[in-house]
mmCIF file of C-alpha atoms (C1' of nucleotides) in Angstrom:
data_model
loop_
_atom_site.group_PDB
_atom_site.id
_atom_site.type_symbol
_atom_site.label_atom_id
_atom_site.label_comp_id
_atom_site.label_asym_id
_atom_site.label_seq_id
_atom_site.Cartn_x
_atom_site.Cartn_y
_atom_site.Cartn_z
ATOM 1 C CA MET A 1 -21.361 -28.848 79.331
ATOM 2 C CA LYS A 2 -24.638 -30.005 80.636
ATOM 3 C CA ALA A 3 -26.026 -26.638 81.478
ATOM 4 C CA ASN A 4 -29.647 -27.728 81.317
ATOM 5 C CA ASN A 5 -29.004 -31.047 82.967
ATOM 6 C CA PRO A 6 -28.462 -30.834 86.645
ATOM 7 C CA ARG A 7 -25.662 -32.969 87.983
ATOM 8 C CA PHE A 8 -27.213 -35.797 89.873
ATOM 9 C CA ARG A 9 -25.445 -37.768 92.524
ATOM 10 C CA SER A 10 -26.596 -40.729 90.562
ATOM 11 C CA HIS A 11 -29.085 -41.604 87.892
ATOM 12 C CA CYS A 12 -31.010 -43.908 90.053
ATOM 13 C CA PRO A 13 -34.550 -42.766 89.353
ATOM 14 C CA ILE A 14 -35.401 -42.648 92.996
ATOM 15 C CA ASN A 15 -32.504 -40.364 93.597
ATOM 16 C CA VAL A 16 -33.374 -38.221 90.595
ATOM 17 C CA THR A 17 -36.913 -37.735 91.755
ATOM 18 C CA GLN A 18 -35.735 -36.756 95.134
ATOM 19 C CA GLU A 19 -33.185 -34.339 93.841
ATOM 20 C CA LEU A 20 -35.847 -32.603 91.699
ATOM 21 C CA VAL A 21 -38.758 -32.395 94.113
ATOM 22 C CA GLY A 22 -37.406 -33.722 97.396
ATOM 23 C CA ASP A 23 -36.797 -30.365 99.033
ATOM 24 C CA ARG A 24 -38.854 -29.191 101.937
ATOM 25 C CA TRP A 25 -41.432 -27.292 99.860
ATOM 26 C CA SER A 26 -41.843 -28.335 96.209
ATOM 27 C CA LEU A 27 -44.310 -31.194 96.821
ATOM 28 C CA LEU A 28 -46.366 -29.004 99.071
ATOM 29 C CA ILE A 29 -46.814 -26.425 96.335
ATOM 30 C CA ILE A 30 -47.676 -29.150 93.856
ATOM 31 C CA ARG A 31 -50.120 -30.575 96.416
ATOM 32 C CA ASP A 32 -51.751 -27.149 96.684
ATOM 33 C CA ILE A 33 -52.207 -26.919 92.959
ATOM 34 C CA LEU A 34 -53.517 -30.453 92.591
ATOM 35 C CA PHE A 35 -55.722 -30.824 95.563
ATOM 36 C CA ALA A 36 -56.573 -27.315 96.735
ATOM 37 C CA ARG A 37 -56.805 -25.912 93.291
ATOM 38 C CA LYS A 38 -54.526 -23.055 94.140
ATOM 39 C CA THR A 39 -53.095 -21.129 91.188
ATOM 40 C CA HIS A 40 -51.756 -17.810 92.533
ATOM 41 C CA TYR A 41 -48.741 -16.773 94.509
ATOM 42 C CA GLY A 42 -50.752 -15.382 97.458
ATOM 43 C CA GLU A 43 -52.696 -18.591 97.829
ATOM 44 C CA PHE A 44 -49.570 -20.657 98.383
ATOM 45 C CA LEU A 45 -48.621 -18.314 101.193
ATOM 46 C CA THR A 46 -51.747 -19.166 103.185
ATOM 47 C CA SER A 47 -51.099 -22.921 103.490
ATOM 48 C CA ALA A 48 -50.651 -24.477 106.909
ATOM 49 C CA GLU A 49 -46.878 -24.920 106.685
ATOM 50 C CA ARG A 50 -46.329 -21.186 106.131
ATOM 51 C CA ILE A 51 -43.735 -20.875 103.405
ATOM 52 C CA SER A 52 -41.965 -17.555 103.283
ATOM 53 C CA THR A 53 -42.089 -15.249 100.321
ATOM 54 C CA ASN A 54 -38.523 -15.645 99.124
ATOM 55 C CA ILE A 55 -38.583 -19.385 99.352
ATOM 56 C CA LEU A 56 -41.830 -19.563 97.489
ATOM 57 C CA ALA A 57 -40.530 -17.348 94.670
ATOM 58 C CA ASP A 58 -37.416 -19.516 94.520
ATOM 59 C CA ARG A 59 -39.289 -22.793 94.367
ATOM 60 C CA LEU A 60 -41.740 -21.582 91.767
ATOM 61 C CA GLU A 61 -38.852 -20.555 89.589
ATOM 62 C CA LYS A 62 -37.076 -23.842 90.104
ATOM 63 C CA LEU A 63 -40.161 -25.857 89.330
ATOM 64 C CA GLU A 64 -40.766 -23.826 86.235
ATOM 65 C CA ARG A 65 -37.124 -24.257 85.182
ATOM 66 C CA HIS A 66 -37.452 -28.028 85.532
ATOM 67 C CA GLY A 67 -40.613 -28.117 83.419
ATOM 68 C CA ILE A 68 -42.815 -29.138 86.266
ATOM 69 C CA LEU A 69 -45.060 -26.105 86.226
ATOM 70 C CA SER A 70 -45.642 -23.177 83.968
ATOM 71 C CA LYS A 71 -46.389 -19.594 84.643
ATOM 72 C CA THR A 72 -48.757 -17.579 82.574
ATOM 73 C CA ARG A 73 -49.870 -13.952 82.713
ATOM 74 C CA GLU A 74 -53.505 -13.334 83.577
ATOM 75 C CA THR A 75 -55.116 -11.629 80.677
ATOM 76 C CA GLU A 76 -57.117 -9.204 82.791
ATOM 77 C CA ASN A 77 -54.363 -8.304 85.210
ATOM 78 C CA ARG A 78 -50.816 -7.492 83.980
ATOM 79 C CA SER A 79 -49.025 -8.210 87.208
ATOM 80 C CA ARG A 80 -50.763 -11.365 88.106
ATOM 81 C CA TYR A 81 -49.471 -14.822 87.277
ATOM 82 C CA ARG A 82 -51.212 -18.197 87.116
ATOM 83 C CA TYR A 83 -49.279 -21.307 87.961
ATOM 84 C CA VAL A 84 -50.339 -24.535 86.417
ATOM 85 C CA LEU A 85 -48.788 -27.999 86.273
ATOM 86 C CA THR A 86 -47.290 -29.281 83.089
ATOM 87 C CA GLN A 87 -47.711 -32.936 82.117
ATOM 88 C CA LYS A 88 -44.495 -33.634 83.949
ATOM 89 C CA GLY A 89 -45.958 -32.025 87.026
ATOM 90 C CA GLN A 90 -49.227 -33.842 86.810
ATOM 91 C CA ASP A 91 -47.318 -37.093 86.479
ATOM 92 C CA LEU A 92 -46.387 -36.655 90.111
ATOM 93 C CA LEU A 93 -49.883 -37.378 91.205
ATOM 94 C CA PRO A 94 -49.504 -41.115 91.678
ATOM 95 C CA MET A 95 -46.499 -40.587 93.869
ATOM 96 C CA LEU A 96 -48.345 -38.006 95.960
ATOM 97 C CA LEU A 97 -51.231 -40.368 96.411
ATOM 98 C CA GLU A 98 -48.876 -43.035 97.718
ATOM 99 C CA MET A 99 -47.338 -40.499 100.070
ATOM 100 C CA ILE A 100 -50.811 -39.700 101.263
ATOM 101 C CA ILE A 101 -51.623 -43.344 101.907
ATOM 102 C CA TRP A 102 -48.419 -44.000 103.741
ATOM 103 C CA GLY A 103 -48.391 -40.767 105.738
ATOM 104 C CA ALA A 104 -51.994 -41.124 106.742
ATOM 105 C CA ARG A 105 -51.633 -44.768 107.726
ATOM 106 C CA HIS A 106 -48.697 -44.096 109.908
ATOM 107 C CA ASP A 107 -49.669 -40.847 111.597
ATOM 108 C CA PRO A 108 -52.414 -41.206 114.206
ATOM 109 C CA GLU A 109 -53.091 -37.478 113.978
ATOM 110 C CA THR A 110 -53.303 -37.311 110.283
ATOM 111 C CA ALA A 111 -55.298 -34.568 108.697
ATOM 112 C CA ALA A 112 -56.349 -36.773 105.788
ATOM 113 C CA PRO A 113 -60.062 -37.774 105.752
ATOM 114 C CA ALA A 114 -60.253 -41.489 106.514
ATOM 115 C CA GLU A 115 -62.757 -42.149 103.753
ATOM 116 C CA PHE A 116 -60.509 -40.652 101.162
ATOM 117 C CA VAL A 117 -57.536 -42.668 102.212
ATOM 118 C CA GLU A 118 -59.518 -45.876 102.376
ATOM 119 C CA GLN A 119 -60.986 -45.311 98.971
ATOM 120 C CA LEU A 120 -57.557 -44.487 97.644
ATOM 121 C CA THR A 121 -55.979 -47.532 99.121
ATOM 122 C CA GLN A 122 -58.568 -49.864 97.692
ATOM 123 C CA HIS A 123 -58.734 -48.495 94.215
ATOM 124 C CA ARG A 124 -55.138 -47.436 93.657
ATOM 125 C CA ALA A 125 -54.549 -47.317 89.918
ATOM 126 C CA ASP A 126 -58.196 -47.017 88.994
ATOM 127 C CA PHE A 127 -58.785 -44.272 91.443
ATOM 128 C CA MET A 128 -55.747 -42.392 90.173
ATOM 129 C CA ARG A 129 -57.241 -42.247 86.723
ATOM 130 C CA GLN A 130 -60.461 -40.873 88.194
ATOM 131 C CA VAL A 131 -58.663 -38.176 90.146
ATOM 132 C CA LEU A 132 -56.667 -37.161 87.151
ATOM 133 C CA ALA A 133 -59.745 -36.875 85.030
ATOM 134 C CA ALA A 134 -61.442 -34.754 87.697
ATOM 135 C CA VAL A 135 -58.433 -32.496 87.977
ATOM 136 C CA GLU A 136 -58.124 -31.876 84.288
ATOM 137 C CA MET B 1 -36.255 -33.693 123.932
ATOM 138 C CA LYS B 2 -37.346 -34.246 120.358
ATOM 139 C CA ALA B 3 -37.323 -37.952 120.797
ATOM 140 C CA ASN B 4 -40.486 -39.962 120.357
ATOM 141 C CA ASN B 5 -43.058 -37.476 119.183
ATOM 142 C CA PRO B 6 -41.776 -35.508 116.290
ATOM 143 C CA ARG B 7 -43.450 -32.134 115.944
ATOM 144 C CA PHE B 8 -44.678 -31.979 112.391
ATOM 145 C CA ARG B 9 -45.149 -28.696 110.577
ATOM 146 C CA SER B 10 -48.518 -30.031 109.693
ATOM 147 C CA HIS B 11 -50.409 -33.277 109.760
ATOM 148 C CA CYS B 12 -50.929 -33.211 106.007
ATOM 149 C CA PRO B 13 -49.941 -36.794 105.152
ATOM 150 C CA ILE B 14 -47.705 -35.666 102.314
ATOM 151 C CA ASN B 15 -45.842 -33.479 104.692
ATOM 152 C CA VAL B 16 -45.588 -36.166 107.337
ATOM 153 C CA THR B 17 -44.158 -38.660 104.818
ATOM 154 C CA GLN B 18 -41.628 -36.115 103.756
ATOM 155 C CA GLU B 19 -40.578 -35.208 107.258
ATOM 156 C CA LEU B 20 -40.033 -38.903 108.068
ATOM 157 C CA VAL B 21 -38.177 -40.174 105.034
ATOM 158 C CA GLY B 22 -37.699 -37.019 102.943
ATOM 159 C CA ASP B 23 -34.130 -36.414 103.842
ATOM 160 C CA ARG B 24 -31.295 -36.928 101.428
ATOM 161 C CA TRP B 25 -30.540 -40.499 102.394
ATOM 162 C CA SER B 26 -33.333 -42.510 103.988
ATOM 163 C CA LEU B 27 -35.102 -43.589 100.858
ATOM 164 C CA LEU B 28 -31.826 -44.634 99.303
ATOM 165 C CA ILE B 29 -31.126 -46.959 102.247
ATOM 166 C CA ILE B 30 -34.606 -48.357 101.912
ATOM 167 C CA ARG B 31 -34.127 -48.804 98.203
ATOM 168 C CA ASP B 32 -30.932 -50.744 98.892
ATOM 169 C CA ILE B 33 -32.736 -53.047 101.257
ATOM 170 C CA LEU B 34 -35.699 -53.606 98.990
ATOM 171 C CA PHE B 35 -34.100 -53.790 95.552
ATOM 172 C CA ALA B 36 -30.480 -54.599 96.119
ATOM 173 C CA ARG B 37 -31.195 -56.921 99.038
ATOM 174 C CA LYS B 38 -28.636 -55.274 101.163
ATOM 175 C CA THR B 39 -28.772 -56.032 104.857
ATOM 176 C CA HIS B 40 -25.450 -54.911 106.402
ATOM 177 C CA TYR B 41 -23.831 -51.662 107.270
ATOM 178 C CA GLY B 42 -20.860 -52.086 104.969
ATOM 179 C CA GLU B 43 -23.056 -52.771 101.995
ATOM 180 C CA PHE B 44 -24.856 -49.458 102.264
ATOM 181 C CA LEU B 45 -21.498 -47.736 102.145
ATOM 182 C CA THR B 46 -20.770 -49.114 98.679
ATOM 183 C CA SER B 47 -23.766 -47.606 96.955
ATOM 184 C CA ALA B 48 -23.229 -45.155 94.092
ATOM 185 C CA GLU B 49 -24.221 -42.079 96.116
ATOM 186 C CA ARG B 50 -21.453 -42.648 98.686
ATOM 187 C CA ILE B 51 -22.985 -41.992 102.073
ATOM 188 C CA SER B 52 -20.510 -41.343 104.759
ATOM 189 C CA THR B 53 -20.203 -43.480 107.871
ATOM 190 C CA ASN B 54 -21.598 -41.067 110.388
ATOM 191 C CA ILE B 55 -24.584 -40.134 108.306
ATOM 192 C CA LEU B 56 -25.350 -43.769 107.670
ATOM 193 C CA ALA B 57 -25.233 -44.621 111.351
ATOM 194 C CA ASP B 58 -27.439 -41.629 112.056
ATOM 195 C CA ARG B 59 -30.037 -42.594 109.443
ATOM 196 C CA LEU B 60 -30.110 -46.263 110.507
ATOM 197 C CA GLU B 61 -30.804 -45.080 114.057
ATOM 198 C CA LYS B 62 -33.520 -42.694 113.027
ATOM 199 C CA LEU B 63 -35.241 -45.198 110.742
ATOM 200 C CA GLU B 64 -35.137 -47.750 113.563
ATOM 201 C CA ARG B 65 -36.520 -45.219 115.982
ATOM 202 C CA HIS B 66 -39.391 -44.424 113.666
ATOM 203 C CA GLY B 67 -40.200 -48.148 113.319
ATOM 204 C CA ILE B 68 -39.264 -48.296 109.650
ATOM 205 C CA LEU B 69 -36.530 -50.800 110.014
ATOM 206 C CA SER B 70 -35.273 -53.100 112.715
ATOM 207 C CA LYS B 71 -31.781 -54.146 113.651
ATOM 208 C CA THR B 72 -30.953 -57.588 114.814
ATOM 209 C CA ARG B 73 -27.760 -59.240 115.875
ATOM 210 C CA GLU B 74 -26.332 -61.934 113.662
ATOM 211 C CA THR B 75 -26.305 -65.149 115.602
ATOM 212 C CA GLU B 76 -22.900 -66.275 114.311
ATOM 213 C CA ASN B 77 -21.144 -62.991 114.676
ATOM 214 C CA ARG B 78 -21.694 -60.861 117.784
ATOM 215 C CA SER B 79 -20.682 -57.538 116.342
ATOM 216 C CA ARG B 80 -22.588 -57.850 113.137
ATOM 217 C CA TYR B 81 -26.025 -56.471 112.614
ATOM 218 C CA ARG B 82 -28.723 -57.178 110.146
ATOM 219 C CA TYR B 83 -31.080 -54.460 109.004
ATOM 220 C CA VAL B 84 -34.533 -55.444 107.775
ATOM 221 C CA LEU B 85 -37.633 -53.420 107.024
ATOM 222 C CA THR B 86 -40.643 -53.587 109.283
ATOM 223 C CA GLN B 87 -44.077 -53.643 107.773
ATOM 224 C CA LYS B 88 -44.145 -49.829 108.005
ATOM 225 C CA GLY B 89 -40.939 -49.792 105.966
ATOM 226 C CA GLN B 90 -42.188 -52.248 103.409
ATOM 227 C CA ASP B 91 -45.268 -50.066 103.042
ATOM 228 C CA LEU B 92 -43.058 -47.557 101.330
ATOM 229 C CA LEU B 93 -42.626 -49.749 98.322
ATOM 230 C CA PRO B 94 -45.569 -48.401 96.290
ATOM 231 C CA MET B 95 -44.283 -44.858 96.762
ATOM 232 C CA LEU B 96 -40.814 -45.947 95.733
ATOM 233 C CA LEU B 97 -42.158 -47.558 92.605
ATOM 234 C CA GLU B 98 -43.934 -44.350 91.682
ATOM 235 C CA MET B 99 -40.704 -42.433 92.259
ATOM 236 C CA ILE B 100 -38.962 -44.844 89.903
ATOM 237 C CA ILE B 101 -41.568 -44.438 87.218
ATOM 238 C CA TRP B 102 -41.467 -40.640 87.404
ATOM 239 C CA GLY B 103 -37.705 -40.364 87.744
ATOM 240 C CA ALA B 104 -37.025 -42.753 84.929
ATOM 241 C CA ARG B 105 -39.568 -41.134 82.629
ATOM 242 C CA HIS B 106 -38.136 -37.711 83.072
ATOM 243 C CA ASP B 107 -34.473 -38.400 83.156
ATOM 244 C CA PRO B 108 -33.022 -39.276 79.725
ATOM 245 C CA GLU B 109 -29.929 -40.753 81.410
ATOM 246 C CA THR B 110 -31.837 -42.862 83.839
ATOM 247 C CA ALA B 111 -30.154 -45.940 85.247
ATOM 248 C CA ALA B 112 -33.412 -47.789 85.385
ATOM 249 C CA PRO B 113 -33.859 -50.642 82.958
ATOM 250 C CA ALA B 114 -36.486 -49.621 80.433
ATOM 251 C CA GLU B 115 -38.320 -52.913 80.540
ATOM 252 C CA PHE B 116 -38.755 -52.772 84.260
ATOM 253 C CA VAL B 117 -40.137 -49.280 84.122
ATOM 254 C CA GLU B 118 -42.482 -50.143 81.300
ATOM 255 C CA GLN B 119 -43.742 -53.211 83.045
ATOM 256 C CA LEU B 120 -44.187 -51.238 86.234
ATOM 257 C CA THR B 121 -46.072 -48.460 84.549
ATOM 258 C CA GLN B 122 -48.447 -50.852 82.894
ATOM 259 C CA HIS B 123 -49.219 -53.051 85.803
ATOM 260 C CA ARG B 124 -49.098 -50.625 88.633
ATOM 261 C CA ALA B 125 -51.116 -52.029 91.512
ATOM 262 C CA ASP B 126 -50.991 -55.596 90.359
ATOM 263 C CA PHE B 127 -47.273 -55.449 89.812
ATOM 264 C CA MET B 128 -46.808 -53.933 93.245
ATOM 265 C CA ARG B 129 -48.367 -57.016 94.804
ATOM 266 C CA GLN B 130 -46.086 -59.235 92.788
ATOM 267 C CA VAL B 131 -42.978 -57.330 93.828
ATOM 268 C CA LEU B 132 -44.007 -57.429 97.430
ATOM 269 C CA ALA B 133 -44.620 -61.176 97.258
ATOM 270 C CA ALA B 134 -41.164 -61.702 95.700
ATOM 271 C CA VAL B 135 -39.519 -59.539 98.349
ATOM 272 C CA GLU B 136 -41.028 -61.324 101.288
ATOM 273 C "C1'" DC C 1 -15.989 -54.968 109.879
ATOM 274 C "C1'" DT C 2 -19.353 -51.853 112.515
ATOM 275 C "C1'" DG C 3 -19.706 -48.213 113.981
ATOM 276 C "C1'" DT C 4 -18.372 -43.137 117.132
ATOM 277 C "C1'" DA C 5 -16.541 -38.814 117.753
ATOM 278 C "C1'" DT C 6 -14.994 -34.435 115.911
ATOM 279 C "C1'" DC C 7 -14.550 -30.916 113.196
ATOM 280 C "C1'" DC C 8 -15.900 -28.074 109.567
ATOM 281 C "C1'" DT C 9 -18.579 -26.182 105.536
ATOM 282 C "C1'" DT C 10 -22.492 -25.044 103.126
ATOM 283 C "C1'" DA C 11 -26.947 -25.025 101.343
ATOM 284 C "C1'" DG C 12 -31.304 -24.424 102.733
ATOM 285 C "C1'" DG C 13 -34.306 -22.035 104.904
ATOM 286 C "C1'" DG C 14 -36.616 -18.129 107.919
ATOM 287 C "C1'" DA C 15 -37.659 -13.034 108.989
ATOM 288 C "C1'" DT C 16 -38.549 -9.067 107.298
ATOM 289 C "C1'" DA C 17 -38.027 -4.692 104.812
ATOM 290 C "C1'" DC C 18 -38.851 -3.061 100.474
ATOM 291 C "C1'" DT C 19 -40.557 -2.222 95.477
ATOM 292 C "C1'" DG C 20 -43.880 -1.752 91.352
ATOM 293 C "C1'" DC D 1 -51.379 -8.049 95.535
ATOM 294 C "C1'" DA D 2 -47.020 -10.242 93.596
ATOM 295 C "C1'" DG D 3 -43.009 -10.568 94.166
ATOM 296 C "C1'" DT D 4 -37.218 -9.021 95.369
ATOM 297 C "C1'" DA D 5 -33.499 -8.186 98.110
ATOM 298 C "C1'" DT D 6 -30.970 -8.785 102.498
ATOM 299 C "C1'" DC D 7 -29.504 -10.516 106.348
ATOM 300 C "C1'" DC D 8 -28.964 -14.212 109.345
ATOM 301 C "C1'" DC D 9 -28.753 -18.820 111.227
ATOM 302 C "C1'" DT D 10 -29.033 -23.560 111.943
ATOM 303 C "C1'" DA D 11 -29.479 -28.226 110.755
ATOM 304 C "C1'" DA D 12 -27.795 -31.207 107.544
ATOM 305 C "C1'" DG D 13 -24.265 -33.144 105.555
ATOM 306 C "C1'" DG D 14 -19.120 -34.381 104.425
ATOM 307 C "C1'" DA D 15 -14.127 -35.832 105.719
ATOM 308 C "C1'" DT D 16 -11.680 -38.257 108.449
ATOM 309 C "C1'" DA D 17 -9.521 -40.124 112.662
ATOM 310 C "C1'" DC D 18 -10.421 -43.432 115.902
ATOM 311 C "C1'" DA D 19 -12.355 -47.455 118.745
ATOM 312 C "C1'" DG D 20 -14.242 -52.208 119.914
#
DNA sequence: CTGTATCCTTAGGGATACTG
DNA sequence: CAGTATCCCTAAGGATACAG
């Protein structure tokens, strides 16, 4: 009985990562939290890719269940939640940055600011630490 | 009609990367080429995740169409092909390494050798250059 | 061995009405 | 505003027979 442990096709870490956050939406939600500083349900709905309400609720629940983000009540407002990344979620930043570099380099119409990508590419690990510090 | 120019949901580079290689199989094929040095159709079929023949053929064709790998005839054997990564495909290595780090760190049953992950984590950018050099 | 062709099933996703 | 609940549908994937 591995109730908590999802059954992976394999324990290859690449496969595991993909099974946990490789669906169509999870990484975009995490992107919104990390880069657009979004924290509330309604904000995720406004992103360019237009996630629908049921899918968003489902993904938020899954990500919380996997310990990637946590949901906390707003003190002022009873029915308002705040979504923040756990350490496990923040640990996805380096991978996201590599996805940005690759996606931007190979898409002529990329939405990523050229400077940002260039800076990112040059600095890599050092830059990652900077970004993390700024985010925290 | 969906041939050359894929219509992306958005040109966010994270989204683009995911739409190009974010399916269930592409990255595992690329992993096999990069890390297990596989080059032939039959070899991909033997991996732990057990891809089926039609899906494999489909993915190989898609990856070739997107310029991520290239297919060349073996000189000795007419009906044998050799699959190799293009530069665009090799550029995925840093992202794969980050996926390895994250997946291994957060899966207690990971198949990744602890030493490798530790070395990878510590060296990051430098290590990536080493790996690339070794692969080429 | 290197693939195609078929058939079939299902999970994932989208639209939208509804609730507190 | 912050979600649930339904309904529906398609693309993605799996099994397997077959072909060069």
